[in-house]
Short mmCIF file of C-alpha atoms and ligand atoms in Angstrom, two decimals:
data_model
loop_
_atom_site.label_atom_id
_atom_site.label_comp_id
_atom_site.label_asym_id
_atom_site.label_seq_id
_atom_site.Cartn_x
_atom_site.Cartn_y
_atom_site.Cartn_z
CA UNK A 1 61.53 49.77 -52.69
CA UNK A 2 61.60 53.50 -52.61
CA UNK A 3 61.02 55.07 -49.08
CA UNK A 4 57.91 56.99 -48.43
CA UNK A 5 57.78 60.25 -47.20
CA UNK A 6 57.29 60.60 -43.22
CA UNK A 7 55.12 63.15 -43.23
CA UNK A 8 53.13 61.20 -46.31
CA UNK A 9 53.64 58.07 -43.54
CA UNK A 10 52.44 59.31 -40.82
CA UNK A 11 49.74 61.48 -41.43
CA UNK A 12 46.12 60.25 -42.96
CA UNK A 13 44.15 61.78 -45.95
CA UNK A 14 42.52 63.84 -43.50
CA UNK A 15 46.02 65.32 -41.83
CA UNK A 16 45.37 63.86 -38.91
CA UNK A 17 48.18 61.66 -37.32
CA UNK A 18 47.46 57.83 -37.81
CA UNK A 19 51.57 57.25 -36.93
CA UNK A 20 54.15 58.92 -34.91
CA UNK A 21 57.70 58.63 -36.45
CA UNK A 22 59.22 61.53 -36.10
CA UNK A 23 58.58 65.19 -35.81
CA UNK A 24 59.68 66.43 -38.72
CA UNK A 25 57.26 67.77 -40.93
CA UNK A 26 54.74 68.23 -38.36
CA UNK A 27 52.92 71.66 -38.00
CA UNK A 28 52.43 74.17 -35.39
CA UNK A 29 49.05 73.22 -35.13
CA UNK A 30 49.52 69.31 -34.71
CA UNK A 31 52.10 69.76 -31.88
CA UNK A 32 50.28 72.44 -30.43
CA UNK A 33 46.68 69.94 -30.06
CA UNK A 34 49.77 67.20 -28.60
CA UNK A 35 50.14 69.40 -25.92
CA UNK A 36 46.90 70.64 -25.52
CA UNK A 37 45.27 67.34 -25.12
CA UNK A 38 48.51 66.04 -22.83
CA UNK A 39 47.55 69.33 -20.53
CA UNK A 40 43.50 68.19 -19.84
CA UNK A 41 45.46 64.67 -19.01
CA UNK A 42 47.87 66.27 -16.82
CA UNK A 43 44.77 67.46 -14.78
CA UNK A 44 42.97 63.68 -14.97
CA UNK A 45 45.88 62.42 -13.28
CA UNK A 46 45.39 64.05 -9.87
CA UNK A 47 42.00 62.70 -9.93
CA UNK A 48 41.46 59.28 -7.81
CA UNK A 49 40.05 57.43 -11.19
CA UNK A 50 42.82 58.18 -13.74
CA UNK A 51 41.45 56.06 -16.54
CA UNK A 52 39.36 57.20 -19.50
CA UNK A 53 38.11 54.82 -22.41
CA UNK A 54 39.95 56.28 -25.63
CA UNK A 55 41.47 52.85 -26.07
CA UNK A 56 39.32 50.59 -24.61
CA UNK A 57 39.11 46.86 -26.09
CA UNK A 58 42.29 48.26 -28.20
CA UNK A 59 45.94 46.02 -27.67
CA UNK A 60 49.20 48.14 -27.51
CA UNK A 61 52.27 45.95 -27.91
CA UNK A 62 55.64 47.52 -26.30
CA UNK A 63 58.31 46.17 -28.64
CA UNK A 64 61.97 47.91 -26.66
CA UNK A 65 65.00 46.21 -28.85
CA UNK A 66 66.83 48.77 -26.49
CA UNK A 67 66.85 49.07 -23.12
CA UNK A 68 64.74 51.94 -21.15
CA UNK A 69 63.08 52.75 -17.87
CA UNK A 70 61.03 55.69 -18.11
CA UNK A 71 60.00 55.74 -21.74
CA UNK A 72 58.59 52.13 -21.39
CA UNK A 73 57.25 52.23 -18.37
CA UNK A 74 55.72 55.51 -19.04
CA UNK A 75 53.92 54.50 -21.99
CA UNK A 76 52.54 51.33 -20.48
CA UNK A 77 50.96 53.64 -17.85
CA UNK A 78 49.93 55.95 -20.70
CA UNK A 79 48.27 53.12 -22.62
CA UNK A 80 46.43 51.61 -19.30
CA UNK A 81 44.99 55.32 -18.27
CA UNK A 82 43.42 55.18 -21.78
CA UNK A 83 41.92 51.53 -21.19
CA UNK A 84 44.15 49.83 -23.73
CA UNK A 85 45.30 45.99 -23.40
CA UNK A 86 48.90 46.34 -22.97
CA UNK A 87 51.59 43.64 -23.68
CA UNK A 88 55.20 44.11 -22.83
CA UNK A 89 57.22 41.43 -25.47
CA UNK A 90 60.26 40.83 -23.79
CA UNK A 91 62.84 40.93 -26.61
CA UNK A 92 65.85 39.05 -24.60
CA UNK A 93 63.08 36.03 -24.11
CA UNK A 94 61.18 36.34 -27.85
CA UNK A 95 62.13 34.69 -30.63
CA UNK A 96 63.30 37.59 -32.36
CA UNK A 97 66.60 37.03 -30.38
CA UNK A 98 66.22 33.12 -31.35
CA UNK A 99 66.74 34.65 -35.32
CA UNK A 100 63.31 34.86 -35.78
CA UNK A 101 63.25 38.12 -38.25
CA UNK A 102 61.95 41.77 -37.08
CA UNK A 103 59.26 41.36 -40.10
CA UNK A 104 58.52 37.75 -38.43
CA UNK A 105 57.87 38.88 -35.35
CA UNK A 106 55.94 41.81 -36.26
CA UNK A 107 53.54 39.76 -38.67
CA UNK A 108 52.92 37.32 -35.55
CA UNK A 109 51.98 40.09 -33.68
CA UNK A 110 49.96 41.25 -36.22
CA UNK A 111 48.01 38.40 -36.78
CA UNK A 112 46.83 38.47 -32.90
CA UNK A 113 44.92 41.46 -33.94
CA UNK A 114 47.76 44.00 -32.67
CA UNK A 115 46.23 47.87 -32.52
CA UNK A 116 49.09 49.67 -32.02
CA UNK A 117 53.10 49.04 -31.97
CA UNK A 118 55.57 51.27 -29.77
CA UNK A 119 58.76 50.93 -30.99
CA UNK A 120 62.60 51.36 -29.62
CA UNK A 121 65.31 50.19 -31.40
CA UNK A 122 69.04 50.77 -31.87
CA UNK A 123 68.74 51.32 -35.79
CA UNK A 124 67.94 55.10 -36.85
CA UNK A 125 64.88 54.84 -39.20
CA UNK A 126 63.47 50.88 -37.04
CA UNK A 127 59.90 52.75 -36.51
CA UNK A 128 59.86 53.96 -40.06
CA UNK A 129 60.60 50.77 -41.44
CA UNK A 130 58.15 48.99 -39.69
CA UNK A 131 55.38 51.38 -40.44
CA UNK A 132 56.08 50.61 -44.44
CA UNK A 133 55.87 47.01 -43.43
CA UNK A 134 53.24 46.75 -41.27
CA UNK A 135 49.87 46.52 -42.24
CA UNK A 136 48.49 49.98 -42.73
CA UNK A 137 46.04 49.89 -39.71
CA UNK A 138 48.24 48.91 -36.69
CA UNK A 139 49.66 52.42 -35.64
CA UNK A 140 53.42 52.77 -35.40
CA UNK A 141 54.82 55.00 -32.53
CA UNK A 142 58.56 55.45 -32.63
CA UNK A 143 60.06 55.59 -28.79
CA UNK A 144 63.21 56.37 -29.90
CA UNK A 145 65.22 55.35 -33.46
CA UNK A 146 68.81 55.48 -32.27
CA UNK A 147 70.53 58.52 -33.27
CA UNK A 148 67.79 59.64 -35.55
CA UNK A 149 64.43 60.69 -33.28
CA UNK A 150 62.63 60.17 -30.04
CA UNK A 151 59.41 62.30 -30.78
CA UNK A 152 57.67 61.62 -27.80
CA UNK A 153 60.67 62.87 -25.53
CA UNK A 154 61.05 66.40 -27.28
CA UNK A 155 57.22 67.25 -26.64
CA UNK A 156 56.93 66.31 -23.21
CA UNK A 157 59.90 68.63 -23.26
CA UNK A 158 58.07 71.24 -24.94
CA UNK A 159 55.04 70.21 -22.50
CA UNK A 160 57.22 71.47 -19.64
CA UNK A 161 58.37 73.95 -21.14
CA UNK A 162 55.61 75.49 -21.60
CA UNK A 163 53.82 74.76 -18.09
CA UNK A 164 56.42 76.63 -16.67
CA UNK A 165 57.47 79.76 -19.01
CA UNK A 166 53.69 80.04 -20.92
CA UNK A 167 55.05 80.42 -24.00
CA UNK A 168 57.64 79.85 -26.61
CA UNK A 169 57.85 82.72 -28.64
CA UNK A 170 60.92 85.09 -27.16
CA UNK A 171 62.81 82.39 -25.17
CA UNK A 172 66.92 81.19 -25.05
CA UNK A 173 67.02 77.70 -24.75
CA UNK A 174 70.59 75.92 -24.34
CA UNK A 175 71.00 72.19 -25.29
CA UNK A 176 74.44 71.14 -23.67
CA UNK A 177 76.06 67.52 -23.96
CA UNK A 178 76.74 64.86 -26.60
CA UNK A 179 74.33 66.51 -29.31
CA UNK A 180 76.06 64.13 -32.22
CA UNK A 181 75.09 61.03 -30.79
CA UNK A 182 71.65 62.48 -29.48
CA UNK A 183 67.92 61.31 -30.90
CA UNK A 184 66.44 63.61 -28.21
CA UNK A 185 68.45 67.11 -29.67
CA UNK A 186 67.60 66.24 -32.99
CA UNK A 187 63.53 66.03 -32.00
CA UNK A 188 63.50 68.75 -29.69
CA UNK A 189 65.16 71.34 -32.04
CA UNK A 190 62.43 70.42 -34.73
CA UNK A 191 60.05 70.49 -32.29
CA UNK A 192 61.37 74.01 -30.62
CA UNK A 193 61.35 75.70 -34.37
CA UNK A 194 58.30 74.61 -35.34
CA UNK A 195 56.76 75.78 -31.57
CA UNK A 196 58.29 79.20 -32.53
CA UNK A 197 61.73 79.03 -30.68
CA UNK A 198 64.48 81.30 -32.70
CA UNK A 199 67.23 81.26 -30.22
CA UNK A 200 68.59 77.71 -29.77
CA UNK A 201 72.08 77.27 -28.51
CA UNK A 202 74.15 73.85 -29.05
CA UNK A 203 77.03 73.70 -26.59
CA UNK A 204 79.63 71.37 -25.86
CA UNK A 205 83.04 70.23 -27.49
CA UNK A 206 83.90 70.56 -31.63
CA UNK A 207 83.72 66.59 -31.03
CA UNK A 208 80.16 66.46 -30.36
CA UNK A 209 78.30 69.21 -31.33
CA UNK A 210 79.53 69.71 -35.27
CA UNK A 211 79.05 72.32 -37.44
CA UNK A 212 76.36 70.99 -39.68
CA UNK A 213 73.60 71.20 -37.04
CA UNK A 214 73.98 75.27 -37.85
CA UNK A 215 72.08 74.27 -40.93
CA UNK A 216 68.92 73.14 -38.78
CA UNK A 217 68.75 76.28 -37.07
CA UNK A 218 70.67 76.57 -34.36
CA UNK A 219 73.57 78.24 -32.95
CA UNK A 220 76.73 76.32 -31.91
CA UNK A 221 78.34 77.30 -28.74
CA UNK A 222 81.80 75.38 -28.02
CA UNK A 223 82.03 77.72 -24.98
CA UNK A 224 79.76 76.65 -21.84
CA UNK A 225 79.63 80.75 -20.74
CA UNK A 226 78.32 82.03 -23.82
CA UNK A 227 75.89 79.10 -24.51
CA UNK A 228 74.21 79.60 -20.64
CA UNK A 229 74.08 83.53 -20.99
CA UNK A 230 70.84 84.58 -20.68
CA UNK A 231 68.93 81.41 -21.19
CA UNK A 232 65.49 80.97 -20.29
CA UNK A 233 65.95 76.88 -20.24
CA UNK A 234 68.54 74.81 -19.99
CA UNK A 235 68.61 70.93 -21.26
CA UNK A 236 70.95 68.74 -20.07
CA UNK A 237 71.79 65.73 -22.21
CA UNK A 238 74.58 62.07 -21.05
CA UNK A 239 77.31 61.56 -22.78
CA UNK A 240 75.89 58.37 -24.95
CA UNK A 241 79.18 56.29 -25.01
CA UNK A 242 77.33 52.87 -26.21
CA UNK A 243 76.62 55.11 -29.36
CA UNK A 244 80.65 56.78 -29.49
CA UNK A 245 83.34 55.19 -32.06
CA UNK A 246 86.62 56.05 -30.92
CA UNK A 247 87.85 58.58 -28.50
CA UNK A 248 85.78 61.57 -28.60
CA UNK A 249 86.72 63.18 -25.09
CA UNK A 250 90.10 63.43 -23.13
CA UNK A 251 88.02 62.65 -20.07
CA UNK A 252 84.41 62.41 -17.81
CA UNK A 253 86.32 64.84 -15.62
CA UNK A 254 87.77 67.27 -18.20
CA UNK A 255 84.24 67.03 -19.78
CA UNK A 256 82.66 67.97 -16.60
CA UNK A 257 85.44 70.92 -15.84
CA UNK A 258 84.19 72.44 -19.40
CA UNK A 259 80.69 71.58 -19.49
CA UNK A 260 79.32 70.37 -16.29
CA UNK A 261 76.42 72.29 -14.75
CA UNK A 262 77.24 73.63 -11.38
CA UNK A 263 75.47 76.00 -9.11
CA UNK A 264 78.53 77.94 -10.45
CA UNK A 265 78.01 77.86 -14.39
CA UNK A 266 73.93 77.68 -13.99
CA UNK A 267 74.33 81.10 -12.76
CA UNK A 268 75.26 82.39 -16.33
CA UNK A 269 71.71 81.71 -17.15
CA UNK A 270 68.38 83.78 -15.94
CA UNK A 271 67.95 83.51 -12.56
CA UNK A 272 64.44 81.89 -13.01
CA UNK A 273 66.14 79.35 -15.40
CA UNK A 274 64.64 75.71 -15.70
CA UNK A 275 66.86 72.90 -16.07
CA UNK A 276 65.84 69.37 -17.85
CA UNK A 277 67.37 66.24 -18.63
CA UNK A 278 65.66 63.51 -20.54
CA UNK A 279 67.59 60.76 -18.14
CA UNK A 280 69.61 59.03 -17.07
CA UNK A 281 71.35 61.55 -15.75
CA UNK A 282 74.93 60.86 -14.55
CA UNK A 283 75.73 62.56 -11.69
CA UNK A 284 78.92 64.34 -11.63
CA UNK A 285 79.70 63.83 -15.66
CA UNK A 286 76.95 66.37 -16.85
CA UNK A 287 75.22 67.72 -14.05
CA UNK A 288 76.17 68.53 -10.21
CA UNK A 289 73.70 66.64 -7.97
CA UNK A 290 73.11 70.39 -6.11
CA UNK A 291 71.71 70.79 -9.72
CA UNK A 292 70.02 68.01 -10.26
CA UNK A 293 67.96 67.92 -6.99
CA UNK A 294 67.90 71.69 -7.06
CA UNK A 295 64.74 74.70 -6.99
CA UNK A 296 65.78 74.79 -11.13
CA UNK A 297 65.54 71.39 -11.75
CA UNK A 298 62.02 70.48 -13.62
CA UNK A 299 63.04 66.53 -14.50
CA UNK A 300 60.80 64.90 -12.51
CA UNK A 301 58.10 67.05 -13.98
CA UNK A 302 59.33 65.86 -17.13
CA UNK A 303 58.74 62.43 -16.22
CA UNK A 304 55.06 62.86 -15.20
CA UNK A 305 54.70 64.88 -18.05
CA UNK A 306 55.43 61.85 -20.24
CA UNK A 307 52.56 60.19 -19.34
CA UNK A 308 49.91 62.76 -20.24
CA UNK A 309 51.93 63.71 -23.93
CA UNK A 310 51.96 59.59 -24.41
CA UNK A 311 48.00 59.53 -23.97
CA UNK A 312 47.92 62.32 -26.28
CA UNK A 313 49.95 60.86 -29.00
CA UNK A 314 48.39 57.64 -28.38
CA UNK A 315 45.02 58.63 -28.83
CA UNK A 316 45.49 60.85 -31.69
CA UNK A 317 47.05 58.17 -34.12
CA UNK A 318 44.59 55.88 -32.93
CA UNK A 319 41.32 58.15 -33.31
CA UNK A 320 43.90 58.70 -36.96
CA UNK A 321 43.75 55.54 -37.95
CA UNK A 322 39.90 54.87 -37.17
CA UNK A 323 39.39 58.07 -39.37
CA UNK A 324 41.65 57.03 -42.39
CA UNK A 325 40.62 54.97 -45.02
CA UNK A 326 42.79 51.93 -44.75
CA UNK A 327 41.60 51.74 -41.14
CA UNK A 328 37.58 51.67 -41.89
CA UNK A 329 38.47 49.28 -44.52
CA UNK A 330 39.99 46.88 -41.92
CA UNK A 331 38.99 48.45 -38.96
CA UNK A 332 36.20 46.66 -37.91
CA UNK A 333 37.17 42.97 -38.15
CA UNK A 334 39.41 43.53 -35.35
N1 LIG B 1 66.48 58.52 -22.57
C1 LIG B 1 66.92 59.27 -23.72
C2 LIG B 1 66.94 58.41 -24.97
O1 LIG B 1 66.39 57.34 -24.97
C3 LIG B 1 68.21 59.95 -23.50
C4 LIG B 1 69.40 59.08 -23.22
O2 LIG B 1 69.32 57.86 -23.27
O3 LIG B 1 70.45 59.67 -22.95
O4 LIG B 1 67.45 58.84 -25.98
#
């Protein structure tokens, strides 16, 4: 079977989104109503009464075939502010892990009148496969594909990026870490060019950051000074051993001597620099804990962030799928 297109995948006749796979493809103007709507839910969740209907009498299944605190819990929360029924399959306990198929389980879950799907799993291209599969009205949101995309991530990074420098066009941004293995470089850098961002940096050893991510329109820095000069943000990303094959690095501690941020080497950036990390950060390996907890440091904003750019996204393919024609067909027998 020939592969569809993700942009022909995950978008409805109408251009709206009805699935969220992956960024790529997506326009200025989509990510731009993303954050939009996530910034009027930012401001709902300082109110006592957090919830709103969007998704009410809706069920959003959590299927993580990886493991994950934030993301999951994060998008549970998201789901329950919009008023969604929210199950949480526990993979280690499901019969997925007795040999029961992927396509198995998913067709189960379908035929208990299953809404939406949000999906992490090890395999680059799991959401995309199981939005083919699926049927066409149960909305497919991809919480990570494992080297290939974590959509979700990249605009709440844009989200708080934006919240704090109130804008995009003009600004350095410096990715620094183990880019090759990384789902959440790969989505932010779409996301960053589409949003208007010209100078991205890619820093860290010949090991992980290779040459062919030049072609997607970034710089690559092997050289932690040059990469930090000047930057307006700086992302800090873990070295992902479960994903490395052989020895990549002499050491955590040579790593850290060359690419660690410090209070030291964050000074090569502006002085009103923010500093992210998608988690878990590892103290120490990537990032100082002076860092970390420091004025700079915007990664618990991040994480509330992700809440209010979930609802978005949730809501969108949802309202995207009651809009496109293979949802009104089914839609209402569910
Ligand atoms: N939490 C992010 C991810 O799921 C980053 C990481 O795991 O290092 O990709």
């Amino acid at each position: 079977m020939m592969r569809s297109e993700p942009r022909a995948l995950q978008l409805n006749e109408h251009g709206q989104l009805k699935h969220f796979l992956t960024l790529d493809g997506l326009s200025h103007a989509i990510l731009t109503e993303i954050l939009d709507r996530a910034d009027s839910f930012l401001s709902m969740g300082e109110q006592s009464v957090k919830k709103v209907p969007l998704l009410r009498g809706k069920t959003v299944v959590n299927l993580f075939f990886e493991n994950s605190t934030r993301t999951r819990t994060t998008f549970e929360l998201a789901a329950k502010r919009l008023s969604a029924d929210v199950i949480n399959l526990n993979i280690e306990t499901s019969a997925t892990s007795k040999g029961e198929s992927l396509l198995d389980t998913l067709k189960n879950l379908e035929a208990m009148q299953s809404d939406m799907f949000i999906v992490r799993h090890s395999d680059s291209g799991a959401a995309h496969f199981i939005a083919e599969h699926c049927t066409p009205n149960v909305a497919i949101i991809n919480a990570g594909d494992g080297r290939h995309a974590h959509p979700t991530q990249a605009m709440l990074d844009m989200l708080t990026i934006r919240r704090h420098k109130g804008r995009f066009e003009g600004l350095k941004v410096a990715i620094v870490g183990d880019i090759l293995h990384s789902r959440v470089a790969r989505s932010q850098l779409q996301a960053l060019t589409t949003l208007g961002v010209s100078d991205v940096r890619l820093v860290g050893p010949k090991t992980l950051v290779p040459s062919f991510f030049a072609e997607m329109g970034a710089t690559i820095c092997h050289d932690l000074e040059a990469g930090l000069k000047d930057v307006d943000v700086v992302v800090m990303l873990r070295l992902q051993k479960e994903r490395m094959k052989g020895a990549l690095l002499p050491s955590e501690s040579e790593f850290y001597r060359l690419y660690g941020l410090t209070e030291d080497t964050l000074a090569w950036a502006k002085p009103d620099a923010i500093v992210m990390h998608p988690g878990p950060i590892n103290r120490g390996v990537e990032i100082s804990s002076e860092v970390a907890d420091g004025r700079q440091s915007v990664i618990l904003d991040q994480v509330t962030n992700g809440i209010a750019v979930r609802m978005a996204v949730l809501s969108m393919a949802m309202s995207g799928q009651l809009q496109s024609e293979d949802g009104a067909a089914t839609g209402d027998e569910k």
